Coordinates of C-alpha atoms in Angstrom, one line a residue:
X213 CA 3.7 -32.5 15.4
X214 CA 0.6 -31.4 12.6
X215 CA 0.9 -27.7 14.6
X216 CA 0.1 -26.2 17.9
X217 CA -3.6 -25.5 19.1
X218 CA -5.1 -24.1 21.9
X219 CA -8.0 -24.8 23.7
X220 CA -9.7 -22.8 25.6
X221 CA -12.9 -24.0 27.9
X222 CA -13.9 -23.3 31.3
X223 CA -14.8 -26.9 31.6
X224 CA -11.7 -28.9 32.4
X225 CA -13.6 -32.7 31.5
X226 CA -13.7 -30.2 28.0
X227 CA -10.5 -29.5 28.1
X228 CA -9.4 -33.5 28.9
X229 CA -11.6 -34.7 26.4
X230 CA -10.3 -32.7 23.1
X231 CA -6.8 -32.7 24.4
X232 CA -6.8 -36.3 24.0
X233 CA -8.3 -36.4 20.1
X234 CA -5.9 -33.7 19.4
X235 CA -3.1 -35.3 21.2
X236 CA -4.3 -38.4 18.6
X237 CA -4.0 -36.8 15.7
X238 CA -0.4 -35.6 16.2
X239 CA -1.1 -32.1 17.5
X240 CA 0.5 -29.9 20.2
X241 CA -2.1 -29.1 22.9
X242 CA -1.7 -26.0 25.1
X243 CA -5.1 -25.3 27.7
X244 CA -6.2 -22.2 29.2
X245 CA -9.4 -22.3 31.3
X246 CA -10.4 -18.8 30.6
X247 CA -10.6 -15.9 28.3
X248 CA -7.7 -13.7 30.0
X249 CA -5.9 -17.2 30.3
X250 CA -5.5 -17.7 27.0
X251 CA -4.4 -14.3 25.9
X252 CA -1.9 -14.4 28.6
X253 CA -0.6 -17.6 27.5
X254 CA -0.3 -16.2 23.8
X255 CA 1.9 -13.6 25.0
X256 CA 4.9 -16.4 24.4
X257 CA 3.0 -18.9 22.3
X258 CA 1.8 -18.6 19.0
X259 CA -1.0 -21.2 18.5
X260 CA -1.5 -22.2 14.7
X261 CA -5.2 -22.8 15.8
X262 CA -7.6 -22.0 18.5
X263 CA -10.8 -24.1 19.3
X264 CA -12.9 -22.3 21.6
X265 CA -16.1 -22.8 24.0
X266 CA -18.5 -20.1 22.5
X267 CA -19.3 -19.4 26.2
X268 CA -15.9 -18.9 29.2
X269 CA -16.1 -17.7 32.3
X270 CA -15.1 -14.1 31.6
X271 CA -16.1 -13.8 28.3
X272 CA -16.9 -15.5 25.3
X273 CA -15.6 -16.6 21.7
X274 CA -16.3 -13.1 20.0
X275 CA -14.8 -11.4 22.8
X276 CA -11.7 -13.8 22.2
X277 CA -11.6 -12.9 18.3
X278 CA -12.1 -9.3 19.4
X279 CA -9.1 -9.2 21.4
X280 CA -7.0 -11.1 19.3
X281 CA -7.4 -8.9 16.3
X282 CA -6.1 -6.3 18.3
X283 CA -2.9 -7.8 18.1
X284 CA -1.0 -7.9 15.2
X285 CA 0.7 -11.0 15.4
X286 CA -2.3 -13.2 16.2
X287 CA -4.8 -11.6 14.2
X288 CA -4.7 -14.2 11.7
X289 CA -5.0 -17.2 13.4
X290 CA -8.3 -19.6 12.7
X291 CA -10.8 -20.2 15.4
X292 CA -13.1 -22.3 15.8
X293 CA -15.9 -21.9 18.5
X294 CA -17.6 -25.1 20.2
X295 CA -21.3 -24.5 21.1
X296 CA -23.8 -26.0 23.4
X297 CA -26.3 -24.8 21.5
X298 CA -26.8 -25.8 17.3
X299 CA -29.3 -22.5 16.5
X300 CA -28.8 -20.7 13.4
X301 CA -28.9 -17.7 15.4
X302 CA -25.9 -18.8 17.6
X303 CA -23.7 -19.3 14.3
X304 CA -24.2 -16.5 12.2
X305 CA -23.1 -13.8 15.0
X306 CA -19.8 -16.1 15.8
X307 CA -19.6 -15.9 11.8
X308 CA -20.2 -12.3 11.7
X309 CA -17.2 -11.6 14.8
X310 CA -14.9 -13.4 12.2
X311 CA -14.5 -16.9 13.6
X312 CA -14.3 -18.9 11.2
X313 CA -16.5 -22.0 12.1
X314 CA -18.5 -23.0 15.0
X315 CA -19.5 -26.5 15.7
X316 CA -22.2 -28.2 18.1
X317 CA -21.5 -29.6 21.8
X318 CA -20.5 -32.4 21.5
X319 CA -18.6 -32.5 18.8
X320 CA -18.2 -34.5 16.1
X321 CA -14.6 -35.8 15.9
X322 CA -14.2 -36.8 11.7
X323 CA -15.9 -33.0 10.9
X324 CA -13.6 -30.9 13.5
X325 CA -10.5 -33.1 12.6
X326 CA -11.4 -32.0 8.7
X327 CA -11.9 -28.6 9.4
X328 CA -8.6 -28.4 11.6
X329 CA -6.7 -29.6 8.5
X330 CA -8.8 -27.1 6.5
X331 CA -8.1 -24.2 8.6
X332 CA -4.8 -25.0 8.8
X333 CA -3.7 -25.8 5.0
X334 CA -5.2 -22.4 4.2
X335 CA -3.4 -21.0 7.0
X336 CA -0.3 -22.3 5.5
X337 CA -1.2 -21.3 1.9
X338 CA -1.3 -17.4 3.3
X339 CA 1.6 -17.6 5.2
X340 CA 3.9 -18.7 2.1
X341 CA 2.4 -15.7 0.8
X342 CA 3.3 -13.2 3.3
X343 CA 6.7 -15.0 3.2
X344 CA 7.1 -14.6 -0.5
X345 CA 5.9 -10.9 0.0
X346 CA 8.1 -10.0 3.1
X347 CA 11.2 -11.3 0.3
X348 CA 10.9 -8.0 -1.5
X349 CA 9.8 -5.4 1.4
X350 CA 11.9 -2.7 -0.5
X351 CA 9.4 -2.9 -3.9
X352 CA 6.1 -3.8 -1.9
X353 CA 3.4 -1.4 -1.9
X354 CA 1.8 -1.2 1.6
X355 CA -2.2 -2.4 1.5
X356 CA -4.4 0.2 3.5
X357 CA -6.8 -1.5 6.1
X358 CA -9.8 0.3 3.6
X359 CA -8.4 -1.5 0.7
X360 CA -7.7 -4.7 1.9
X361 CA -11.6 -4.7 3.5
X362 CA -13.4 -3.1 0.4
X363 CA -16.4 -5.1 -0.7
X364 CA -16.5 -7.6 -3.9
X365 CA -17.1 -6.2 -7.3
X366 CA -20.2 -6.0 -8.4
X367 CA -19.5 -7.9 -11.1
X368 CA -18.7 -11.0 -8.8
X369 CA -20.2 -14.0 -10.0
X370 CA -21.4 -16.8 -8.3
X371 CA -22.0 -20.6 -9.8
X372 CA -24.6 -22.6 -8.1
X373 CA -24.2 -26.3 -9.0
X374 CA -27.0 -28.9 -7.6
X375 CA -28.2 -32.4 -8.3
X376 CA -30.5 -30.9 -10.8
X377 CA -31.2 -27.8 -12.3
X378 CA -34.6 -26.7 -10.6
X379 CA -33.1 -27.0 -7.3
X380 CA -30.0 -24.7 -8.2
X381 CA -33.1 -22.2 -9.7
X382 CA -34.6 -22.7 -6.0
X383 CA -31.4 -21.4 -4.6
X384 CA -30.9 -18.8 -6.9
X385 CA -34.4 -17.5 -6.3
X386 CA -33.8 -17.6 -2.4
X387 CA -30.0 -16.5 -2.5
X388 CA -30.8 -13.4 -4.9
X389 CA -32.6 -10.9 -2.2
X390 CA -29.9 -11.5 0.4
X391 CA -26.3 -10.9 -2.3
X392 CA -26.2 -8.4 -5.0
X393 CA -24.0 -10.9 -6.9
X394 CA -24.2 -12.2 -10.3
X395 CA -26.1 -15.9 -9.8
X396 CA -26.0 -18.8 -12.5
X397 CA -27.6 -21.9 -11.8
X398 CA -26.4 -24.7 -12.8
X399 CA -26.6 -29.2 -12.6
X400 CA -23.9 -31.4 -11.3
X401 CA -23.2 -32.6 -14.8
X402 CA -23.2 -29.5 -16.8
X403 CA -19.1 -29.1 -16.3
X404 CA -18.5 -28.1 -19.9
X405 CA -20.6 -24.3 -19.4
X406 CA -19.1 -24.1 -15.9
X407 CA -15.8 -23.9 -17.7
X408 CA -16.7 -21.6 -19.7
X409 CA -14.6 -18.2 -19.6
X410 CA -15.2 -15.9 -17.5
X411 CA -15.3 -18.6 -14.7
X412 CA -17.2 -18.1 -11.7
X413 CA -15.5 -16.4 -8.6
X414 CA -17.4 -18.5 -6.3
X415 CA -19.1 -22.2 -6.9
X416 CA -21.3 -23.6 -4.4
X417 CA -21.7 -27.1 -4.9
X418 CA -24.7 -29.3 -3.8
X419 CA -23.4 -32.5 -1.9
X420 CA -27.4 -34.5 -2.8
X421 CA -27.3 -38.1 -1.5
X422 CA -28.1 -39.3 -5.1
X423 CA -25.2 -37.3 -6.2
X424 CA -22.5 -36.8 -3.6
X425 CA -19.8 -38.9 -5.5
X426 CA -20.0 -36.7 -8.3
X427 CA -20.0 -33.6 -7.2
X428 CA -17.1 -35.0 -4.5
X429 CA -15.1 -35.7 -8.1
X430 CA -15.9 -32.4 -9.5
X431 CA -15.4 -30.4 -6.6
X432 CA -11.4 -31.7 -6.6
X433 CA -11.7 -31.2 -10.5
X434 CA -12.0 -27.7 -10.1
X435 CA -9.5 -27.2 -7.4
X436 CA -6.9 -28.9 -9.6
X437 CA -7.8 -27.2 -12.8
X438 CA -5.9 -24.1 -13.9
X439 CA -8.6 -21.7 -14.6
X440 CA -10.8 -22.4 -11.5
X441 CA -7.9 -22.7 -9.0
X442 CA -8.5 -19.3 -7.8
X443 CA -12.2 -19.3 -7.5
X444 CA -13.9 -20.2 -4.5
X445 CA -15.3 -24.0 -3.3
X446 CA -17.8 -23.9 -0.9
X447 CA -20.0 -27.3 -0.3
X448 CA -23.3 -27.8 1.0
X449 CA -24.0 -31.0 2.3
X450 CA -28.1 -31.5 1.3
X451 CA -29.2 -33.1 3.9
X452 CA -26.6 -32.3 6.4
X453 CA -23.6 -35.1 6.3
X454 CA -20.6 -35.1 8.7
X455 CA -19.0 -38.0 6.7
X456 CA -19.8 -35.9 3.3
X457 CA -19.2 -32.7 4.8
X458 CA -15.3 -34.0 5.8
X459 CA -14.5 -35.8 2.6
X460 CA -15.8 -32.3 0.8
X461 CA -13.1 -29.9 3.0
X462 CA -10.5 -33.1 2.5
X463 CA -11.1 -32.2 -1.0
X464 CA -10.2 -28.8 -1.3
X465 CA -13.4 -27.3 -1.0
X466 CA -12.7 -23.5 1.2
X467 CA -15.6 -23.9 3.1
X468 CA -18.9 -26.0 4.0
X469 CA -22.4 -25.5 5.5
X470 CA -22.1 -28.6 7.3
X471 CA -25.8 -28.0 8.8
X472 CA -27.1 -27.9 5.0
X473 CA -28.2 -24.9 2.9
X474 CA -29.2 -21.8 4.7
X475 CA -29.5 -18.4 2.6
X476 CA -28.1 -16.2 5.7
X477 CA -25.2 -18.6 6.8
X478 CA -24.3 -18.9 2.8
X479 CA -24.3 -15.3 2.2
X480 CA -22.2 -14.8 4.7
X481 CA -19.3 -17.3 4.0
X482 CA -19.7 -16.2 0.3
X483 CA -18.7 -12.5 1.7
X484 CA -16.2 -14.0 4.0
X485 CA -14.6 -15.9 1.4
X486 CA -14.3 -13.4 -0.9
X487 CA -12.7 -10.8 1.2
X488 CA -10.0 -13.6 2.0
X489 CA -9.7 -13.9 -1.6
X490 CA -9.2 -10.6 -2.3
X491 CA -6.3 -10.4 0.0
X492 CA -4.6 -13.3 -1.7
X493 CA -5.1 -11.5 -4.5
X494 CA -3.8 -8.5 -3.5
X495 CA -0.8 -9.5 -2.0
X496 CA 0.1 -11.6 -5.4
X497 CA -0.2 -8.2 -7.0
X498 CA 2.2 -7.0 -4.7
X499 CA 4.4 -9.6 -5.4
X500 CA 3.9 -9.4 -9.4
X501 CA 4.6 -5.4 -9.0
X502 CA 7.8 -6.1 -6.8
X503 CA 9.9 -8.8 -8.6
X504 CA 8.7 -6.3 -11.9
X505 CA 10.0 -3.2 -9.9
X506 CA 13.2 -5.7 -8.8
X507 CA 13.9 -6.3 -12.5
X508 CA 12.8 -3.1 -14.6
X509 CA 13.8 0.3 -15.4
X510 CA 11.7 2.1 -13.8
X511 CA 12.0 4.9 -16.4
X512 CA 12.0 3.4 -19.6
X513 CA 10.1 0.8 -18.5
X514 CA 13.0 -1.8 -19.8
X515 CA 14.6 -4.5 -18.0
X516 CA 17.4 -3.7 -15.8
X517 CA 20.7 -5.3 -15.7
X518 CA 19.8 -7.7 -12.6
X519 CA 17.5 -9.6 -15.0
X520 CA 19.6 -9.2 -18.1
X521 CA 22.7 -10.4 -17.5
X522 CA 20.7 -13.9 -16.5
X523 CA 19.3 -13.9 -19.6
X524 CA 22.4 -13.5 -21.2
X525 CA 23.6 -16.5 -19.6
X526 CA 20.5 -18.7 -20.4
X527 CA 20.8 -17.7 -24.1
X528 CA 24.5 -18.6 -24.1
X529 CA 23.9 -21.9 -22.8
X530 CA 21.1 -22.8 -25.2
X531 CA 23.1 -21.7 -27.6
X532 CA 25.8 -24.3 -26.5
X533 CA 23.0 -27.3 -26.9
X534 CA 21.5 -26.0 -30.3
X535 CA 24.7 -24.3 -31.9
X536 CA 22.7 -21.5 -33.0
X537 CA 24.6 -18.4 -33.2
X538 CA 23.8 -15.5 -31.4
X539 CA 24.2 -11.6 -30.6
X540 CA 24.9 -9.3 -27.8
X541 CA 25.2 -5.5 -28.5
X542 CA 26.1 -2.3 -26.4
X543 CA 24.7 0.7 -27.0
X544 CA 25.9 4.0 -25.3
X545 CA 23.8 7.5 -26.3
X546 CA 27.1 9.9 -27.4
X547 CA 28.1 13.0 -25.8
X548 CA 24.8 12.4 -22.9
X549 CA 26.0 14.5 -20.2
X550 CA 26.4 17.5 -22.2
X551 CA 22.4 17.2 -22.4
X552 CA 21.9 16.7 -18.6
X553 CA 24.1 19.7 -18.1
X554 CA 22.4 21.9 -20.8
X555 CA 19.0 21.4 -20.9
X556 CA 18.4 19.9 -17.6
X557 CA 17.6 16.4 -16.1
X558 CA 14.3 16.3 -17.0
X559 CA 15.2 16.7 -21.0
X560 CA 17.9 14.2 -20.5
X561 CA 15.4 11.7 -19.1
X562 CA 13.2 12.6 -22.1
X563 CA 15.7 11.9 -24.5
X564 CA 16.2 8.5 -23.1
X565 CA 12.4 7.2 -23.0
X566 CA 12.4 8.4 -26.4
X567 CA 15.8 6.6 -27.3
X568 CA 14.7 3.2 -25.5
X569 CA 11.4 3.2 -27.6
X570 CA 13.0 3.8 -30.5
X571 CA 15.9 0.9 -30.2
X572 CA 12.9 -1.5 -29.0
X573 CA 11.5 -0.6 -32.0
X574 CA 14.3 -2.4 -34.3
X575 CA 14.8 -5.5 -32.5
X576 CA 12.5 -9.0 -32.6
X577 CA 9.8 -10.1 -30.1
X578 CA 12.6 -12.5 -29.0
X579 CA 15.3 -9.9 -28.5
X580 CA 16.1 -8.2 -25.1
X581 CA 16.5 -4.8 -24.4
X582 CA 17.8 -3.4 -21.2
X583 CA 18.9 -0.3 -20.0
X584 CA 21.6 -1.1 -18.0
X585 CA 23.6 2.4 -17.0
X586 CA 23.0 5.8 -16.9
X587 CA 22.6 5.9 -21.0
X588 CA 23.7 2.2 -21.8
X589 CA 21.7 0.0 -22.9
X590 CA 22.5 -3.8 -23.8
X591 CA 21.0 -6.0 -26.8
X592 CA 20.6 -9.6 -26.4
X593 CA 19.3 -11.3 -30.1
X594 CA 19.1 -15.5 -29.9
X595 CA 19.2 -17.1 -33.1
X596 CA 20.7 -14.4 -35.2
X597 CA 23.2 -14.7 -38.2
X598 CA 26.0 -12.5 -37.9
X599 CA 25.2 -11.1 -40.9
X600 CA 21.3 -9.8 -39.6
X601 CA 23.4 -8.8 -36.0
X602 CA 25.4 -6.4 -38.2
X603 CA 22.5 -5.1 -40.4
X604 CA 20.5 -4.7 -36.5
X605 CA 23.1 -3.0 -34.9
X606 CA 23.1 -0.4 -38.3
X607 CA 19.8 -0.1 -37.9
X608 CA 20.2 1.0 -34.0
X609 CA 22.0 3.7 -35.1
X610 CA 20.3 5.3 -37.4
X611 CA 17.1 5.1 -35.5
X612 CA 18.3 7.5 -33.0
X613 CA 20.9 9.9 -35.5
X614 CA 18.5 10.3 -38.1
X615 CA 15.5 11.9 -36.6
X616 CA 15.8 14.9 -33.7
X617 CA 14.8 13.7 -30.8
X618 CA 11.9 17.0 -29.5
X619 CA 11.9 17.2 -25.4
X620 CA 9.6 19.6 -23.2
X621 CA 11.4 22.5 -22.7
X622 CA 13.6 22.9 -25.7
X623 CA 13.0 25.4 -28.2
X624 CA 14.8 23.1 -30.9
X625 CA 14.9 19.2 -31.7
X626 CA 17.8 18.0 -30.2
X627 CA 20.6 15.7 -32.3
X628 CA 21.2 12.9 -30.8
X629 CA 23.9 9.9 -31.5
X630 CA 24.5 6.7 -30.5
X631 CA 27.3 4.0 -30.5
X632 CA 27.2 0.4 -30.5
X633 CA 29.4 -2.4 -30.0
X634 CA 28.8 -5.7 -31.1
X635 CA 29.9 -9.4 -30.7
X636 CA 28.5 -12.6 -32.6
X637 CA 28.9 -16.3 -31.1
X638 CA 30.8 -18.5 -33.7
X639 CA 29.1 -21.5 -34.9
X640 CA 32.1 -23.7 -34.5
X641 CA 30.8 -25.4 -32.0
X642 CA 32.3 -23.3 -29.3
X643 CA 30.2 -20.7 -27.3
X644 CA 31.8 -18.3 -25.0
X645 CA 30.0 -17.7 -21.8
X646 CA 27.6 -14.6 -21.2
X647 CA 30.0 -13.0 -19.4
X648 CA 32.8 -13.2 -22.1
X649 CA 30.3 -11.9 -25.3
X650 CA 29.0 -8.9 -22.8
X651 CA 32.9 -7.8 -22.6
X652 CA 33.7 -8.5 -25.9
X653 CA 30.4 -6.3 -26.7
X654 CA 32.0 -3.8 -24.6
X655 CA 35.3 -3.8 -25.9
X656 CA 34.0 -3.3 -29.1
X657 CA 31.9 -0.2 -28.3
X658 CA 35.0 1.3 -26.8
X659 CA 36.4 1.1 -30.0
X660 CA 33.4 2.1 -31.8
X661 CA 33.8 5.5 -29.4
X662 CA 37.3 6.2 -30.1
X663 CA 36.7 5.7 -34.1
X664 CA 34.6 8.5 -33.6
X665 CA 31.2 7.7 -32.3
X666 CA 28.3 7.3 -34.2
X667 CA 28.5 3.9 -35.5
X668 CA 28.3 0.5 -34.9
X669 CA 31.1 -2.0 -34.7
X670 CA 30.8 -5.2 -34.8
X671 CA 33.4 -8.3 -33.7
X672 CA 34.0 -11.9 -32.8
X673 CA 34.0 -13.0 -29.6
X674 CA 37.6 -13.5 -27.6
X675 CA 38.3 -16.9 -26.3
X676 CA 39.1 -16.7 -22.7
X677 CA 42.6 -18.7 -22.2
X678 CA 41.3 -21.6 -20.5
X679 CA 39.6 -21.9 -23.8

């Protein structure tokens, strides 16, 4: 089964009628003959989709959408409303409750099959999301009702692409007292300027008779291109199509006026359409910001071990393939605690800010830096030559012991040392694993510590006996 949707009319020869095309097109049907039937039967079933009569017995579509939005877990789910009557009037208060389409009595089966499957794939696309999301609950930033409901930018623009240019000026004209967006008009054929960076958020494309193939080809151009898979498709069927307005949702497009341009009905989808944007985008910076959390220092802003010791492992086998040589360096601030327990936590955490800025600064764009202890830090250089590892890990030394590191709260510069230890792949065709070079790099700072501290020691990496 496609998914499970529920029907809800007070008009069982309804009811009979759309179970059967559902049943047709491989979905699960579940039917409830009223308004307080329906929310009863959602109290153990979770329809993917509901398709509506606009008017039930004890209620009617808004009240339906009203009711379900007080409850959390069926909030989200599509609607669609089914109307008697095709007024303009009609549509735009179901659009404005939040349902998401409403289609004339009776229906046409090719345009509500279309817009099930459109409903549905973007129900899909936002429940991988809130997947994805729920993976790292511990890093997520909650998203306040306020924020998640504030309007577009100002800046939002908005592409209107029609057979030909004085009929996308028309639109413009007529579109421009009822949106406070930025308009561009623009022909079918003029692809190269739509392209043009900053891409439009939204792009409204005119489905003309004379042109409907190639804006059909255009519209799933942009859905498949990289820099306008984010913005928003709607189309607009000029005259109103069923046939064109299908094949235009089957093509990606987020939305369509299926009853043909209308500057109220547009306006409104726009705004819809943007504010489900906005939470996409919102919860893919949530997700950006918690695998970054999952994987940084919070404090030095370095990675953290989690992602480092990976990328040890990746450089190590790349390094098996190519038989370039390469480095992996500890580094452990001497004598630390003694700052903690003199000059306070705060200083200490100065000191090591200041110390990871400064190490960054000696190392390569390539290089990796992580802090991965208290005061530890580990060094991962690809491509290196033992001889420039050696010179580098030099280098890390005396960019902390040379200059005083100055914290709030002192009265004087504080002195500050550090120790490294340092292992170099051979480049006899062998390569130890990650794990191997990071405790040979560790072994080798142990020694660098008990020689006295303050230096940098660099070794060859120990075959492990299976070796």
């Amino acid at each position: 089964m496609q998914g499970t949707i529920l029907v809800i009319d007070g008009v069982s020869t309804n009811r009979i009628v759309l179970k059967v095309q559902l049943t047709a097109a491989c979905f699960q049907v579940l039917q409830a003959d009223s308004m307080s039937a329906a929310i009863e039967l959602m109290a153990g079933n979770r329809p993917d989709l509901i398709l509506t009569a606009m008017t039930l017995p004890d209620g009617d579509a808004g009240a339906v959408k009203a009711a379900l939005s007080r409850m959390p877990q069926l909030a989200d789910v599509p609607m669609i409303a089914l109307s008697t009557s095709n007024d303009r009037g009609t549509r735009i208060k179901a659009l404005s409750a939040g349902i998401d389409e409403v289609l004339p009595q009776p229906v046409d089966d090719m345009i509500l099959q279309a817009r099930i499957r459109s409903l549905l794939r973007m129900r899909m696309q936002d429940e991988d999301l809130h997947m994805r999301e729920d993976g790292v609950p511990s890093f997520v930033m909650p998203m306040t009702g306020a924020t998640v409901t504030a309007a577009p930018r100002p800046d939002t623009s908005v592409a209107l692409v029609c057979h030909d240019l004085p009929t996308a000026q028309k639109w413009k004209s007529r579109l421009a007292g009822s949106v406070g967006y930025n308009l561009r008009a623009y022909n079918v054929d003029a692809i190269q300027d739509l392209m043009r960076t900053p891409v439009p958020d939204v792009i409204v494309i005119e489905l003309n008779e004379q042109s409907a193939g190639m804006a059909l080809r255009l519209l799933a151009d942009l859905r498949a291109r990289i820099s306008t898979r984010d913005s928003v498709v709607i189309a607009v069927p000029n005259p109103a199509d069923a046939t064109i307005a299908a094949e235009a949702l089957d093509r990606g497009a987020h939305d369509v006026l299926h009853c043909g341009f209308q500057v109220d009905e547009l306006a409104l989808r726009i705004s819809t359409q943007l504010h489900h944007r906005q939470r996409a985008e919102m919860i893919r910076a949530n997700l950006r910001n918690g695998y970054r959390a999952a994987m940084e220092d919070p404090m030095t802003g370095l990675y953290n071990r989690r992602y480092a010791r990976p990328f040890l492992e990746q450089v190590a086998r790349e390094a098996c393939t190519t038989g370039e040589t390469f480095a992996v360096m500890v580094a452990d601030l001497d004598h630390f605690k003694r700052i903690n327990d003199q000059h306070g936590h705060p200083v200490g955490d100065a000191v090591l800010v200041e110390a990871a800025r400064r190490l960054k600064a000696q190392l390569r764009g390539c290089d990796l830096l992580a802090r991965i202890g208290g005061e530890e830090f580990m060094v991962v250089m690809p491509g290196i030559h033992p001889s420039e590892a050696a010179t580098t890990a030099t280098r890390l030394c005396n960019a902390i012991s040379t200059t005083p590191f100055d914290a709030p709260g002192c009265d004087a510069p504080l002195a500050v040392t550090v120790s490294v230890g340092a292992v170099v792949s051979t480049p006899d065709g062998h390569v130890a694993s990650g794990d191997e070079m990071f405790a040979a790099a560790d072994r080798a700072l142990y020694d660098a510590k008990h020689a006295g501290r303050n230096q940098a020691l660099v070794k060859g990496p120990q075959r492990s006996a299976a070796a």
